[in-house]
Each structure stands twice: as C-alpha cells, then as structure tokens.
Amino acid sequence: MRDTRESRLLLVLLIAIAFALITVDIRGGEESPVDGARRAAAAAFGPVENGVAAAVDPVGNAIGAVRDSGARHNRIAELEQQNAALKTKLGSDDRNRSRVRELDRMLKKSAAGQYGIKGAEVIAIGAAQGFSWTVTIDAGSNDGIKRDMTVINGDGLVGRVTTVGPDTSTVLLASDPDFTVGTRMEKTDELGFATGQGSRPLSVQFLNGKAKVKKGDRLVTFGSSKDKPFVPGVPVGEVVRVDPSGGGLTRTVYVRPYVGFTKLDIVGVVVQAPREDPRDMVLPKQPAKPAKPKPTPTVTVTISPNGDIVDTEGNVVGNIHESPDPSGSPSPNAGTAVNEQR
C-alpha cells in the first residue's frame, strides 16, 4: 500500500474502532456484544494453538530439565557423600575390630609371661633414620620408656628400644642385621644366638654343634642380665631349615619369626620384667595331632565238609546249613573272610 493521505486516515480510523471495541468489551463483561465473535475465533484457532503447544512441549520440558538439573545434581552429590562416609565408617570399624583383637592377643601374651607392658602405636617406619629396620612408636620418656627395653606384640618378639625422646621412641626390629638376641629351644633348652636377616628368616647359631634340631622346633628369648635388653620367655619363631653342622663347634638353623615386621601396628614395651622365667608358657599352644585311625580287625574262618564254620582257633562258630535268624538280624559272622575246605 502506498503511503498516501487516504491510507493514513484509514489506519487512524481502524485504530479508533479497535479501541472502541476494547472499551465496549471491558464494560460489557460476560454480556459483551463481541463475546460471540471471540468464541468463534477461539473455536477456529484453538486446534492450531494446541498443535503449536504440542510441538514446542519437548522444548519446554528440556528447559525445565535444565532448570531442575542443578537440584538433582546436588542430591546425587549428597547421596555420594553419604555413601562414601558410610564406607569410611565401615572400614574404620573393621580396622578398629582388628586392632582390638591385636591388643587382646598382646595382653594375653603379657599375662602369660607376667610382663608389665606399656602399650604404644607404630607411627613411622625407619626410612628417615637410615636403611636399618626400625620403627617409631608414640611413647617416650614421659611414659616411662627407657633405652634397651624389650618390645613385644601379640605374636612375639618385635625388637628393643634404642633411642628415647620425650614422646616417641625408636625400636630396632629383630629382623635388622645388627640385631642379636639369645635364644633357648623349647623342651631341650639348647641355647643359641639369633641374628636378623632383613626379610629372610632369622639365622640362629646353636652353641652345641651336635644339638638335635628339626623343622618345627620353637624358640624363645633366653633373657639378659638384669632383663635388659631382653626379658626371658618371649616367643621368637619356628625352625624352617636346618643346615648340617659339618663338624663345626656351632650349628646354624633358620627360624621364621612369629612377628610380621611389615605390618606392625600395636606394640607393648616391657617396663616391668617377670619375677620368674616363664619358660615356654608364652608360646602358642600346639595344634592337636589327629588320632591315628584304628585298623579294622579281619577274622578268617574255614568251612568244614559238614558245613561247620570254624575260626582260626578251631572253634565252631556256626553252620552254613543252619536256617537264618528269624528276627532278620545279620549273622554275627557277616563280613568275615571265609575259606572253604574241599
């Protein structure tokens, strides 16, 4: 349409009519004269509006999902944190139960040997102190710890205290190559000296080159003068290999220590030695040997020509022509070996 004076007048007229209709519709309320026209328009354009709404509904859902994703993400993160906390608590409970069992074993060992101990926890290994096999414990001079005290755990001999600070101490482990302890063999009382060999079994030299030693024999500490650095009767280990003496003055055997030096946690420092040597009382009980099966006796009998059943001593124990027991119980000779004489 060209922009002429007539067109501008027509536009102004249409706008005026539109405003007039809006005013009449508002003032008329439900009885508005244009209500019929509005319903007709709704009936005509309603399906089109529904189609458009259906077309854009997935877009609206997507927008809503994006809007709510933050809240769902926060909920998932919260649940993951709760799950991790439960797992941590469960792991902590398992570890606590393990430590309680370890502490219980150590207390039973100390009670059996009448050792007065001070409990401590391993807080560091000896990498920072050189290449020696040492650990640091969280007990020192303030706790009554002194140099050259015996250290044990629920399995046996751990080592001895070498350095003491106010709140911590250094323990030289029995596996260290510079570690040596006097030993006594269970029952036979053969004496020797055990030396650490790192991750390998302890090397024990017996003073008696002809000592009878076999695999499975067990050793305990012999003890030191005034119980320092070692108290007597602490389990050391079990013989796993015996080298021939070769006519030497001493005999060397190899002993697997009871203590696992790579997994130390709770230890006890012996602050009071026993009044008497506990000897072998602290050693764990040996498992009971299975009973030997009793052999099943076999009875050999002979059948004579007249049908008599005769045992090895010549006694007649029956006759094959006799009628079976009416009660139906098996014959007393059932299962015996029978030789028939012809």
Coordinates of C-alpha atoms in Angstrom, one line a residue:
M1 CA 0.0 0.0 0.0
R2 CA 1.3 3.4 -0.9
D3 CA 1.7 6.0 1.8
T4 CA -1.0 8.5 0.9
R5 CA -3.2 10.7 2.9
E6 CA -6.2 8.3 2.4
S7 CA -4.2 5.4 3.8
R8 CA -3.1 7.3 6.8
L9 CA -6.7 8.3 7.5
L10 CA -7.8 4.6 7.1
L11 CA -5.2 3.5 9.6
V12 CA -6.3 6.1 12.2
L13 CA -9.9 5.0 11.7
L14 CA -9.1 1.3 12.3
I15 CA -7.2 2.1 15.4
A16 CA -10.1 4.2 16.8
I17 CA -12.5 1.4 16.0
A18 CA -10.3 -1.2 17.8
F19 CA -10.1 1.0 20.9
A20 CA -13.8 1.5 20.9
L21 CA -14.4 -2.3 20.7
I22 CA -12.0 -3.0 23.5
T23 CA -13.8 -0.4 25.7
V24 CA -17.2 -1.9 24.9
D25 CA -15.9 -5.4 25.7
I26 CA -14.5 -4.4 29.0
R27 CA -17.6 -2.6 30.1
G28 CA -20.0 -5.3 28.9
G29 CA -18.3 -8.1 30.9
E30 CA -19.9 -11.5 30.3
E31 CA -22.7 -9.9 28.2
S32 CA -20.2 -8.2 25.9
P33 CA -21.6 -7.8 22.3
V34 CA -18.2 -9.1 21.0
D35 CA -18.2 -12.3 23.1
G36 CA -19.8 -14.4 20.3
A37 CA -17.1 -13.2 17.9
R38 CA -14.4 -14.1 20.5
R39 CA -15.8 -17.6 20.9
A40 CA -15.9 -18.1 17.2
A41 CA -12.3 -17.1 16.9
A42 CA -11.3 -19.5 19.8
A43 CA -13.1 -22.4 18.0
A44 CA -11.3 -21.5 14.8
F45 CA -7.8 -21.0 16.1
G46 CA -7.9 -23.4 19.1
P47 CA -6.6 -26.5 17.2
V48 CA -3.8 -24.5 15.8
E49 CA -2.7 -23.3 19.3
N50 CA -2.8 -26.9 20.6
G51 CA -0.7 -28.1 17.7
V52 CA 1.9 -25.4 18.3
A53 CA 1.9 -26.2 22.1
A54 CA 2.5 -29.9 21.4
A55 CA 5.3 -29.1 19.0
V56 CA 7.1 -26.9 21.5
D57 CA 6.3 -29.0 24.6
P58 CA 9.6 -31.1 24.4
V59 CA 11.5 -27.9 24.3
G60 CA 9.7 -26.7 27.4
N61 CA 10.4 -30.0 29.1
A62 CA 14.0 -29.7 28.2
I63 CA 14.2 -26.2 29.6
G64 CA 12.5 -27.5 32.8
A65 CA 15.0 -30.3 33.0
V66 CA 17.9 -27.9 32.6
R67 CA 16.4 -25.7 35.3
D68 CA 16.0 -28.7 37.7
S69 CA 19.3 -30.4 36.9
G70 CA 21.2 -28.4 39.4
A71 CA 18.9 -29.6 42.2
R72 CA 19.2 -33.2 41.1
H73 CA 22.9 -32.9 40.8
N74 CA 23.2 -31.6 44.3
R75 CA 21.1 -34.5 45.5
I76 CA 23.2 -37.1 43.8
A77 CA 26.4 -35.4 45.1
E78 CA 24.8 -35.5 48.6
L79 CA 24.0 -39.2 48.3
E80 CA 27.5 -40.0 47.0
Q81 CA 29.0 -38.2 50.0
Q82 CA 26.8 -40.1 52.4
N83 CA 27.8 -43.4 50.7
A84 CA 31.5 -42.5 51.0
A85 CA 31.0 -41.6 54.6
L86 CA 29.3 -45.0 55.3
K87 CA 32.1 -46.9 53.6
T88 CA 34.7 -44.9 55.6
K89 CA 32.9 -45.7 58.8
L90 CA 32.6 -49.4 57.9
G91 CA 36.3 -49.5 57.1
S92 CA 37.1 -47.7 60.3
D93 CA 35.0 -50.2 62.3
D94 CA 36.8 -53.2 60.6
R95 CA 40.2 -51.7 61.4
N96 CA 39.1 -50.9 65.0
R97 CA 37.9 -54.5 65.4
S98 CA 41.3 -55.8 64.0
R99 CA 43.2 -53.5 66.4
V100 CA 41.1 -54.7 69.4
R101 CA 41.9 -58.3 68.5
E102 CA 45.6 -57.4 68.2
L103 CA 45.6 -55.7 71.6
D104 CA 43.7 -58.6 73.1
R105 CA 46.4 -61.0 71.9
M106 CA 49.2 -58.8 73.3
L107 CA 47.5 -58.6 76.7
K108 CA 47.2 -62.3 76.8
K109 CA 50.8 -62.7 76.0
S110 CA 51.9 -60.3 78.7
A111 CA 49.6 -62.0 81.2
A112 CA 51.0 -65.4 80.3
G113 CA 54.6 -64.2 80.8
Q114 CA 53.8 -61.8 83.7
Y115 CA 55.2 -58.9 81.8
G116 CA 54.3 -55.3 82.8
I117 CA 53.9 -53.5 79.4
K118 CA 53.2 -50.0 78.2
G119 CA 51.0 -50.0 75.0
A120 CA 52.1 -47.9 72.1
E121 CA 51.3 -47.4 68.4
V122 CA 53.7 -47.5 65.5
I123 CA 53.6 -44.1 63.9
A124 CA 56.5 -44.3 61.4
I125 CA 59.0 -46.6 59.8
G126 CA 62.7 -46.2 59.7
A127 CA 63.3 -44.9 56.2
A128 CA 64.2 -41.5 57.6
Q129 CA 66.6 -43.0 60.0
G130 CA 68.7 -44.9 57.5
F131 CA 68.4 -48.3 56.0
S132 CA 68.1 -50.1 59.3
W133 CA 64.9 -52.0 60.2
T134 CA 63.4 -49.6 62.7
V135 CA 60.0 -48.1 63.7
T136 CA 59.0 -45.1 65.7
I137 CA 56.3 -45.5 68.5
D138 CA 54.3 -42.9 70.2
A139 CA 55.6 -43.5 73.7
G140 CA 58.8 -41.9 75.2
S141 CA 60.4 -40.9 78.4
N142 CA 57.3 -39.2 79.6
D143 CA 55.6 -42.6 79.5
G144 CA 58.4 -44.4 81.4
I145 CA 60.1 -45.8 78.4
K146 CA 63.9 -46.3 78.6
R147 CA 66.6 -47.5 76.3
D148 CA 67.2 -51.2 76.0
M149 CA 63.6 -52.3 76.9
T150 CA 62.1 -55.3 75.2
V151 CA 59.3 -54.7 72.7
I152 CA 56.6 -57.3 72.0
N153 CA 53.2 -57.7 70.4
G154 CA 50.5 -60.3 70.2
D155 CA 52.7 -62.7 68.2
G156 CA 56.1 -62.4 70.0
L157 CA 59.4 -60.5 70.0
V158 CA 59.3 -57.3 68.0
G159 CA 62.7 -55.8 69.0
R160 CA 64.3 -53.5 71.5
V161 CA 64.2 -49.7 72.3
T162 CA 67.4 -47.9 71.0
T163 CA 66.5 -44.2 71.2
V164 CA 64.1 -42.4 73.6
G165 CA 62.6 -39.0 73.2
P166 CA 60.1 -37.2 75.4
D167 CA 57.1 -38.5 73.5
T168 CA 58.4 -41.0 70.9
S169 CA 61.0 -43.8 70.8
T170 CA 62.9 -45.8 68.2
V171 CA 62.7 -49.6 68.1
L172 CA 65.3 -51.7 66.4
L173 CA 63.4 -54.7 64.9
A174 CA 64.5 -58.3 65.3
S175 CA 64.8 -58.5 61.6
D176 CA 67.6 -55.9 61.4
P177 CA 71.1 -57.4 60.5
D178 CA 72.6 -55.6 63.6
F179 CA 70.0 -57.3 65.9
T180 CA 71.1 -60.2 68.0
V181 CA 69.2 -62.0 70.8
G182 CA 70.0 -65.0 72.9
T183 CA 67.5 -67.9 72.4
R184 CA 66.5 -71.1 74.1
M185 CA 64.8 -74.0 72.4
E186 CA 61.6 -75.4 73.7
K187 CA 61.9 -78.5 75.8
T188 CA 65.6 -79.3 75.0
D189 CA 66.8 -75.9 76.4
E190 CA 69.5 -75.7 73.7
L191 CA 71.0 -72.2 73.6
G192 CA 71.9 -70.1 70.7
F193 CA 72.0 -66.6 69.2
A194 CA 69.5 -65.3 66.7
T195 CA 70.5 -62.6 64.1
G196 CA 68.2 -60.7 61.9
Q197 CA 68.5 -61.0 58.1
G198 CA 66.0 -58.5 56.8
S199 CA 63.1 -60.1 55.0
R200 CA 64.7 -63.5 55.3
P201 CA 64.3 -65.9 58.3
L202 CA 66.5 -65.3 61.3
S203 CA 69.8 -67.1 61.4
V204 CA 70.4 -68.9 64.7
Q205 CA 73.7 -70.4 65.8
F206 CA 73.4 -73.0 68.5
L207 CA 76.3 -73.4 70.9
N208 CA 76.1 -77.2 70.6
G209 CA 77.2 -78.2 67.2
K210 CA 75.5 -81.6 67.7
A211 CA 72.2 -80.3 69.0
K212 CA 69.2 -82.2 67.8
V213 CA 67.2 -79.7 65.9
K214 CA 64.3 -80.4 63.4
K215 CA 61.9 -78.4 61.4
G216 CA 59.1 -77.1 63.5
D217 CA 61.1 -76.7 66.7
R218 CA 60.3 -73.4 68.5
L219 CA 62.5 -70.8 70.3
V220 CA 62.0 -68.2 73.0
T221 CA 64.3 -65.5 74.3
F222 CA 66.9 -66.6 76.8
G223 CA 66.9 -63.3 78.7
S224 CA 69.6 -60.8 79.5
S225 CA 71.5 -59.7 82.6
K226 CA 69.0 -57.6 84.7
D227 CA 66.4 -58.2 82.0
K228 CA 68.0 -55.6 79.6
P229 CA 67.7 -55.5 76.7
F230 CA 65.7 -58.8 76.7
V231 CA 63.3 -60.4 79.2
P232 CA 63.1 -64.2 79.1
G233 CA 60.4 -66.4 77.6
V234 CA 59.3 -64.2 74.7
P235 CA 58.4 -66.3 71.6
V236 CA 60.9 -65.8 68.8
G237 CA 60.0 -68.1 66.0
E238 CA 59.9 -71.6 64.5
V239 CA 62.7 -73.5 62.7
V240 CA 62.1 -73.8 59.0
R241 CA 65.5 -75.1 57.9
V242 CA 68.5 -76.9 59.4
D243 CA 72.0 -76.8 58.0
P244 CA 74.4 -79.7 58.6
S245 CA 76.9 -79.0 61.3
G246 CA 79.8 -80.1 59.2
G247 CA 81.8 -80.9 62.4
G248 CA 81.9 -77.3 63.5
L249 CA 81.6 -76.1 67.0
T250 CA 78.3 -74.4 66.4
R251 CA 75.3 -75.3 64.3
T252 CA 73.2 -72.9 62.2
V253 CA 69.5 -73.1 61.7
Y254 CA 67.0 -70.7 60.1
V255 CA 63.9 -69.6 62.0
R256 CA 60.8 -67.9 60.7
P257 CA 59.8 -65.2 63.2
Y258 CA 56.3 -65.2 64.7
V259 CA 56.1 -61.4 64.2
G260 CA 55.2 -59.9 60.8
F261 CA 57.6 -56.9 60.7
T262 CA 55.9 -55.3 57.7
K263 CA 52.5 -54.9 59.3
L264 CA 53.2 -53.7 62.8
D265 CA 50.6 -51.5 64.5
I266 CA 50.0 -52.0 68.2
V267 CA 53.1 -53.0 70.3
G268 CA 53.9 -53.2 74.0
V269 CA 57.1 -52.1 75.7
V270 CA 58.0 -54.3 78.7
V271 CA 58.5 -51.8 81.5
Q272 CA 58.5 -54.5 84.2
A273 CA 60.2 -57.9 83.8
P274 CA 58.6 -61.1 85.2
R275 CA 59.7 -62.3 88.7
E276 CA 60.3 -65.7 87.3
D277 CA 61.3 -67.0 83.8
P278 CA 58.1 -68.0 82.2
R279 CA 60.0 -70.6 80.1
D280 CA 57.7 -72.0 77.4
M281 CA 54.4 -70.7 78.9
V282 CA 54.1 -67.8 76.4
L283 CA 54.4 -70.0 73.3
P284 CA 51.2 -70.6 71.4
K285 CA 49.5 -74.0 72.0
Q286 CA 50.5 -76.6 69.5
P287 CA 47.6 -77.9 67.4
A288 CA 46.4 -81.3 68.5
K289 CA 47.7 -84.1 66.3
P290 CA 44.9 -86.1 64.5
A291 CA 44.3 -89.5 66.0
K292 CA 45.6 -92.4 64.0
P293 CA 42.8 -94.5 62.5
K294 CA 42.4 -97.9 64.2
P295 CA 42.8 -100.8 61.9
T296 CA 39.7 -102.9 61.3
P297 CA 40.3 -106.5 62.5
T298 CA 39.8 -109.2 60.0
V299 CA 38.6 -112.7 61.1
T300 CA 39.3 -115.7 58.9
V301 CA 37.1 -118.7 59.2
T302 CA 37.0 -122.1 57.5
I303 CA 34.1 -124.2 56.3
S304 CA 34.4 -127.9 57.0
P305 CA 32.9 -130.6 54.7
N306 CA 29.9 -131.0 57.1
G307 CA 29.1 -127.3 56.8
D308 CA 30.6 -126.2 60.2
I309 CA 32.2 -122.7 60.3
V310 CA 35.5 -123.0 62.2
D311 CA 37.6 -119.9 63.3
T312 CA 41.4 -119.7 63.3
E313 CA 41.5 -121.2 66.9
G314 CA 39.5 -124.3 65.8
N315 CA 36.2 -123.2 67.4
V316 CA 33.0 -124.0 65.6
V317 CA 31.1 -120.7 65.3
G318 CA 28.2 -121.8 63.1
N319 CA 27.0 -124.0 60.3
I320 CA 26.1 -122.9 56.8
H321 CA 23.1 -125.3 56.7
E322 CA 21.5 -123.6 59.7
S323 CA 18.4 -121.6 59.0
P324 CA 18.8 -117.8 59.2
D325 CA 17.8 -115.9 62.3
P326 CA 14.0 -115.4 62.2
S327 CA 14.4 -111.9 63.5
G328 CA 16.1 -111.0 60.3
S329 CA 19.2 -109.6 62.1
P330 CA 22.5 -110.2 60.3
S331 CA 24.7 -113.1 61.1
P332 CA 27.5 -112.4 63.6
N333 CA 29.9 -113.7 61.1
A334 CA 28.8 -111.3 58.3
G335 CA 31.8 -109.5 56.8
T336 CA 34.4 -112.1 57.8
A337 CA 36.7 -113.8 55.3
V338 CA 35.8 -117.4 54.6
N339 CA 37.9 -120.2 53.3
E340 CA 36.1 -123.4 52.2
Q341 CA 37.7 -126.8 52.7
R342 CA 37.1 -129.3 49.9

